[in-house]
PDB file of C-alpha atoms in Angstrom:
ATOM      1  CA  MET Z   1     -55.723  58.390-119.794  1.00 76.00           C
ATOM      2  CA  ILE Z   2     -52.792  56.511-118.279  1.00 82.00           C
ATOM      3  CA  ALA Z   3     -53.875  53.219-119.875  1.00 86.00           C
ATOM      4  CA  SER Z   4     -54.006  54.892-123.284  1.00 88.00           C
ATOM      5  CA  VAL Z   5     -50.196  55.271-123.192  1.00 87.00           C
ATOM      6  CA  VAL Z   6     -49.906  51.505-123.690  1.00 88.00           C
ATOM      7  CA  VAL Z   7     -53.229  50.477-125.227  1.00 88.00           C
ATOM      8  CA  LEU Z   8     -53.478  52.945-128.137  1.00 88.00           C
ATOM      9  CA  PRO Z   9     -50.010  52.396-129.665  1.00 87.00           C
ATOM     10  CA  ILE Z  10     -50.586  48.646-129.469  1.00 87.00           C
ATOM     11  CA  TRP Z  11     -53.990  49.161-131.099  1.00 86.00           C
ATOM     12  CA  VAL Z  12     -52.399  51.110-133.974  1.00 84.00           C
ATOM     13  CA  LEU Z  13     -49.782  48.387-134.318  1.00 80.00           C
ATOM     14  CA  VAL Z  14     -52.044  45.304-134.384  1.00 80.00           C
ATOM     15  CA  GLY Z  15     -55.659  46.536-134.310  1.00 78.00           C
ATOM     16  CA  ARG Z  16     -56.257  45.939-138.001  1.00 73.00           C
ATOM     17  CA  GLY Z  17     -55.240  42.315-137.597  1.00 73.00           C
ATOM     18  CA  LEU Z  18     -58.135  41.777-135.202  1.00 76.00           C
ATOM     19  CA  PHE Z  19     -60.504  42.548-138.078  1.00 71.00           C
ATOM     20  CA  GLY Z  20     -58.745  40.171-140.441  1.00 67.00           C
ATOM     21  CA  ALA Z  21     -56.592  42.656-142.359  1.00 68.00           C
ATOM     22  CA  PRO Z  22     -53.128  41.371-143.346  1.00 67.00           C
ATOM     23  CA  LEU Z  23     -50.171  42.395-141.178  1.00 68.00           C
ATOM     24  CA  ALA Z  24     -47.086  42.237-143.371  1.00 68.00           C
ATOM     25  CA  GLN Z  25     -45.278  45.268-144.768  1.00 65.00           C
ATOM     26  CA  ALA Z  26     -47.182  48.037-142.926  1.00 69.00           C
ATOM     27  CA  ILE Z  27     -45.815  46.753-139.633  1.00 74.00           C
ATOM     28  CA  VAL Z  28     -42.413  48.467-140.108  1.00 75.00           C
ATOM     29  CA  PRO Z  29     -43.650  52.091-140.262  1.00 76.00           C
ATOM     30  CA  LEU Z  30     -46.134  51.339-137.504  1.00 77.00           C
ATOM     31  CA  ALA Z  31     -43.389  49.838-135.354  1.00 80.00           C
ATOM     32  CA  LEU Z  32     -41.704  53.247-135.596  1.00 84.00           C
ATOM     33  CA  LEU Z  33     -44.928  55.207-135.104  1.00 86.00           C
ATOM     34  CA  ALA Z  34     -46.188  53.266-132.069  1.00 87.00           C
ATOM     35  CA  PRO Z  35     -43.360  54.205-129.639  1.00 90.00           C
ATOM     36  CA  PHE Z  36     -43.553  57.822-130.812  1.00 90.00           C
ATOM     37  CA  LEU Z  37     -47.301  57.877-130.142  1.00 91.00           C
ATOM     38  CA  ALA Z  38     -46.692  56.300-126.732  1.00 93.00           C
ATOM     39  CA  LEU Z  39     -44.268  59.121-125.891  1.00 94.00           C
ATOM     40  CA  GLN Z  40     -46.710  61.776-127.101  1.00 94.00           C
ATOM     41  CA  ILE Z  41     -49.650  60.308-125.212  1.00 93.00           C
ATOM     42  CA  GLY Z  42     -47.481  59.898-122.106  1.00 94.00           C
ATOM     43  CA  ALA Z  43     -46.310  63.513-122.274  1.00 94.00           C
ATOM     44  CA  VAL Z  44     -49.857  64.836-122.712  1.00 92.00           C
ATOM     45  CA  ALA Z  45     -51.158  62.612-119.897  1.00 90.00           C
ATOM     46  CA  GLY Z  46     -48.310  63.667-117.605  1.00 90.00           C
ATOM     47  CA  LEU Z  47     -48.830  67.363-118.304  1.00 89.00           C
ATOM     48  CA  THR Z  48     -52.557  66.994-117.748  1.00 89.00           C
ATOM     49  CA  LEU Z  49     -52.138  65.137-114.467  1.00 88.00           C
ATOM     50  CA  ALA Z  50     -49.493  67.612-113.275  1.00 88.00           C
ATOM     51  CA  ARG Z  51     -52.122  70.347-113.000  1.00 87.00           C
ATOM     52  CA  LYS Z  52     -53.569  70.729-109.508  1.00 85.00           C
ATOM     53  CA  GLU Z  53     -57.000  71.289-111.032  1.00 83.00           C
ATOM     54  CA  VAL Z  54     -56.856  67.683-112.266  1.00 81.00           C
ATOM     55  CA  ARG Z  55     -54.726  66.187-109.488  1.00 80.00           C
ATOM     56  CA  GLY Z  56     -57.013  67.298-106.648  1.00 78.00           C
ATOM     57  CA  PRO Z  57     -60.284  65.693-107.738  1.00 80.00           C
ATOM     58  CA  ARG Z  58     -58.440  62.933-109.680  1.00 78.00           C
ATOM     59  CA  ALA Z  59     -60.546  63.676-112.743  1.00 80.00           C
ATOM     60  CA  VAL Z  60     -59.840  65.544-115.948  1.00 82.00           C
ATOM     61  CA  THR Z  61     -61.711  68.755-116.645  1.00 82.00           C
ATOM     62  CA  TRP Z  62     -64.243  69.182-119.428  1.00 87.00           C
ATOM     63  CA  HIS Z  63     -61.649  71.263-121.259  1.00 87.00           C
ATOM     64  CA  ASP Z  64     -59.306  68.270-121.254  1.00 86.00           C
ATOM     65  CA  VAL Z  65     -62.078  65.961-122.441  1.00 86.00           C
ATOM     66  CA  ARG Z  66     -62.862  68.293-125.356  1.00 91.00           C
ATOM     67  CA  LEU Z  67     -59.171  68.732-126.224  1.00 91.00           C
ATOM     68  CA  VAL Z  68     -57.588  65.316-125.646  1.00 91.00           C
ATOM     69  CA  GLY Z  69     -60.631  63.088-126.257  1.00 91.00           C
ATOM     70  CA  PRO Z  70     -60.936  63.653-130.025  1.00 94.00           C
ATOM     71  CA  TRP Z  71     -57.185  63.184-130.418  1.00 92.00           C
ATOM     72  CA  LEU Z  72     -57.283  59.821-128.656  1.00 92.00           C
ATOM     73  CA  LEU Z  73     -60.331  58.859-130.730  1.00 93.00           C
ATOM     74  CA  ALA Z  74     -58.405  59.790-133.899  1.00 92.00           C
ATOM     75  CA  ILE Z  75     -55.634  57.407-132.812  1.00 90.00           C
ATOM     76  CA  VAL Z  76     -58.222  54.634-132.426  1.00 90.00           C
ATOM     77  CA  VAL Z  77     -59.558  55.379-135.918  1.00 86.00           C
ATOM     78  CA  LEU Z  78     -56.001  55.434-137.285  1.00 84.00           C
ATOM     79  CA  GLY Z  79     -55.599  51.834-136.137  1.00 82.00           C
ATOM     80  CA  MET Z  80     -58.559  50.913-138.340  1.00 81.00           C
ATOM     81  CA  LEU Z  81     -57.438  52.865-141.419  1.00 79.00           C
ATOM     82  CA  VAL Z  82     -53.779  51.940-141.796  1.00 76.00           C
ATOM     83  CA  VAL Z  83     -53.488  49.973-145.027  1.00 74.00           C
ATOM     84  CA  ASP Z  84     -51.215  46.991-145.450  1.00 71.00           C
ATOM     85  CA  GLY Z  85     -50.316  46.641-149.121  1.00 67.00           C
ATOM     86  CA  SER Z  86     -48.731  43.206-149.102  1.00 61.00           C
ATOM     87  CA  GLY Z  87     -49.470  42.094-152.638  1.00 56.00           C
ATOM     88  CA  ALA Z  88     -52.966  40.935-153.599  1.00 59.00           C
ATOM     89  CA  ALA Z  89     -54.200  40.826-149.997  1.00 62.00           C
ATOM     90  CA  SER Z  90     -54.124  44.577-149.426  1.00 71.00           C
ATOM     91  CA  GLY Z  91     -56.442  45.931-146.804  1.00 73.00           C
ATOM     92  CA  SER Z  92     -57.116  47.590-143.476  1.00 75.00           C
ATOM     93  CA  ALA Z  93     -59.607  47.062-140.686  1.00 75.00           C
ATOM     94  CA  LEU Z  94     -61.967  49.415-142.517  1.00 76.00           C
ATOM     95  CA  THR Z  95     -61.738  47.374-145.716  1.00 77.00           C
ATOM     96  CA  ALA Z  96     -62.309  44.190-143.682  1.00 74.00           C
ATOM     97  CA  LEU Z  97     -65.533  45.717-142.281  1.00 74.00           C
ATOM     98  CA  VAL Z  98     -66.838  47.663-145.292  1.00 77.00           C
ATOM     99  CA  GLY Z  99     -65.321  45.826-148.239  1.00 77.00           C
ATOM    100  CA  ALA Z 100     -62.381  46.094-150.609  1.00 74.00           C
ATOM    101  CA  GLY Z 101     -64.021  49.074-152.352  1.00 77.00           C
ATOM    102  CA  ALA Z 102     -62.915  51.274-149.454  1.00 76.00           C
ATOM    103  CA  LEU Z 103     -59.208  50.555-149.954  1.00 76.00           C
ATOM    104  CA  THR Z 104     -58.422  53.849-151.708  1.00 77.00           C
ATOM    105  CA  ALA Z 105     -60.385  55.891-149.152  1.00 79.00           C
ATOM    106  CA  SER Z 106     -58.748  54.003-146.304  1.00 77.00           C
ATOM    107  CA  ALA Z 107     -55.260  54.599-147.706  1.00 77.00           C
ATOM    108  CA  ALA Z 108     -55.899  58.322-148.229  1.00 80.00           C
ATOM    109  CA  LEU Z 109     -57.475  58.792-144.805  1.00 82.00           C
ATOM    110  CA  ALA Z 110     -54.677  56.818-143.133  1.00 79.00           C
ATOM    111  CA  GLY Z 111     -51.993  59.085-144.591  1.00 81.00           C
ATOM    112  CA  VAL Z 112     -53.773  62.307-143.703  1.00 86.00           C
ATOM    113  CA  LEU Z 113     -54.923  61.127-140.282  1.00 86.00           C
ATOM    114  CA  GLY Z 114     -51.470  59.771-139.409  1.00 85.00           C
ATOM    115  CA  LEU Z 115     -49.923  63.176-140.049  1.00 89.00           C
ATOM    116  CA  LEU Z 116     -52.724  65.012-138.234  1.00 92.00           C
ATOM    117  CA  VAL Z 117     -52.460  62.746-135.186  1.00 92.00           C
ATOM    118  CA  VAL Z 118     -48.747  63.463-134.804  1.00 92.00           C
ATOM    119  CA  LEU Z 119     -49.166  67.224-135.343  1.00 95.00           C
ATOM    120  CA  ALA Z 120     -52.161  67.360-133.008  1.00 94.00           C
ATOM    121  CA  GLY Z 121     -50.060  65.654-130.328  1.00 94.00           C
ATOM    122  CA  PHE Z 122     -47.580  68.529-130.458  1.00 95.00           C
ATOM    123  CA  VAL Z 123     -50.337  71.160-130.378  1.00 96.00           C
ATOM    124  CA  ILE Z 124     -52.153  69.487-127.478  1.00 95.00           C
ATOM    125  CA  GLY Z 125     -48.861  69.131-125.599  1.00 95.00           C
ATOM    126  CA  TYR Z 126     -48.238  72.864-126.067  1.00 96.00           C
ATOM    127  CA  VAL Z 127     -51.740  73.720-124.830  1.00 94.00           C
ATOM    128  CA  GLN Z 128     -51.305  71.490-121.769  1.00 94.00           C
ATOM    129  CA  VAL Z 129     -47.928  73.091-120.956  1.00 95.00           C
ATOM    130  CA  ARG Z 130     -49.528  76.519-121.272  1.00 95.00           C
ATOM    131  CA  LEU Z 131     -52.421  75.537-118.973  1.00 92.00           C
ATOM    132  CA  LEU Z 132     -49.962  74.136-116.426  1.00 92.00           C
ATOM    133  CA  LEU Z 133     -47.881  77.329-116.480  1.00 94.00           C
ATOM    134  CA  LEU Z 134     -50.954  79.570-116.184  1.00 94.00           C
ATOM    135  CA  GLU Z 135     -52.301  77.555-113.272  1.00 91.00           C
ATOM    136  CA  THR Z 136     -48.905  77.607-111.551  1.00 91.00           C
ATOM    137  CA  ARG Z 137     -48.617  81.354-112.110  1.00 93.00           C
ATOM    138  CA  THR Z 138     -52.073  81.930-110.591  1.00 91.00           C
ATOM    139  CA  ARG Z 139     -51.312  79.740-107.567  1.00 90.00           C
ATOM    140  CA  LEU Z 140     -47.924  81.396-107.047  1.00 91.00           C
ATOM    141  CA  GLY Z 141     -49.484  84.878-107.314  1.00 91.00           C
ATOM    142  CA  ALA Z 142     -52.126  83.958-104.738  1.00 89.00           C
ATOM    143  CA  TYR Z 143     -49.425  82.640-102.395  1.00 89.00           C
ATOM    144  CA  VAL Z 144     -47.317  85.800-102.785  1.00 88.00           C
ATOM    145  CA  ASP Z 145     -50.377  87.971-102.085  1.00 87.00           C
ATOM    146  CA  GLN Z 146     -51.163  85.909 -99.004  1.00 86.00           C
ATOM    147  CA  VAL Z 147     -47.592  86.173 -97.701  1.00 83.00           C
ATOM    148  CA  ALA Z 148     -47.453  89.912 -98.442  1.00 82.00           C
ATOM    149  CA  GLN Z 149     -50.538  90.538 -96.288  1.00 81.00           C
ATOM    150  CA  ARG Z 150     -49.109  88.824 -93.206  1.00 77.00           C
ATOM    151  CA  PRO Z 151     -47.587  91.225 -90.691  1.00 73.00           C
ATOM    152  CA  ILE Z 152     -43.951  90.612 -89.885  1.00 68.00           C
ATOM    153  CA  VAL Z 153     -43.566  90.455 -86.137  1.00 69.00           C
ATOM    154  CA  ALA Z 154     -40.223  89.881 -84.471  1.00 65.00           C
ATOM    155  CA  SER Z 155     -40.277  89.565 -80.704  1.00 68.00           C
ATOM    156  CA  ASP Z 156     -36.616  90.542 -80.290  1.00 69.00           C
ATOM    157  CA  ALA Z 157     -36.658  93.524 -82.662  1.00 63.00           C
ATOM    158  CA  VAL Z 158     -35.226  96.768 -81.296  1.00 66.00           C
ATOM    159  CA  PHE Z 159     -36.381 100.004 -82.834  1.00 62.00           C
ATOM    160  CA  GLU Z 160     -34.592 103.280 -82.246  1.00 63.00           C
ATOM    161  CA  ARG Z 161     -36.141 106.659 -82.578  1.00 66.00           C
ATOM    162  CA  PRO Z 162     -35.119 108.650 -85.688  1.00 67.00           C
ATOM    163  CA  GLY Z 163     -32.883 110.963 -83.671  1.00 65.00           C
ATOM    164  CA  GLY Z 164     -31.193 108.089 -81.812  1.00 65.00           C
ATOM    165  CA  PRO Z 165     -27.489 107.432 -81.257  1.00 65.00           C
ATOM    166  CA  GLN Z 166     -26.843 106.141 -84.793  1.00 65.00           C
ATOM    167  CA  ALA Z 167     -28.856 108.786 -86.627  1.00 66.00           C
ATOM    168  CA  GLY Z 168     -26.869 110.314 -89.475  1.00 66.00           C
ATOM    169  CA  THR Z 169     -24.177 107.611 -89.420  1.00 69.00           C
ATOM    170  CA  THR Z 170     -22.915 106.638 -92.862  1.00 69.00           C
ATOM    171  CA  ILE Z 171     -21.284 103.336 -93.645  1.00 68.00           C
ATOM    172  CA  ARG Z 172     -18.779 103.521 -96.476  1.00 72.00           C
ATOM    173  CA  LEU Z 173     -17.153 100.531 -98.151  1.00 71.00           C
ATOM    174  CA  GLU Z 174     -13.743 101.224 -99.614  1.00 78.00           C
ATOM    175  CA  ARG Z 175     -11.309  98.967-101.368  1.00 75.00           C
ATOM    176  CA  GLY Z 176      -8.485  97.943 -99.154  1.00 67.00           C
ATOM    177  CA  ALA Z 177      -4.891  97.022-100.014  1.00 61.00           C
ATOM    178  CA  SER Z 178      -5.746  93.295-100.199  1.00 61.00           C
ATOM    179  CA  ASP Z 179      -8.316  93.821-103.018  1.00 51.00           C
TER     180      ASP Z 179
END
């Protein structure tokens, strides 16, 4: 998950070029998208790793695999679908693999998937924050319960009987002349 912070934005930026698709005018929007994706992936990875449930065994839970895995896979697919329309040599990695007949489908899927990837990053970040807060709340509640059950013992405590020398004494705070 940590490696995906660097690898996936680079893949979206230059992955299509590895399949032979042109890399001209589509590089500008991707140069803006790649750092944003890196921040989103980094935030989700950080929130996931901040949970003790993940930190202890040093492995993500199945919930995280089901939630974050498809999102990261969608980012990989986005790197294959982004279309570069630089004149007659328009194409994407998908069109390099399947053929130029897939150019319209690739362009449509790239637009929709690009938006969904960004929105899903926000939703997954929210879910990870919520899981972190719920786990912290549970751990804090367990600690408070544990502390509340411990007896408080002070070896130098002095207890007076209810009818002792200070029974019935009232302490009153009044405003003085200096206040």
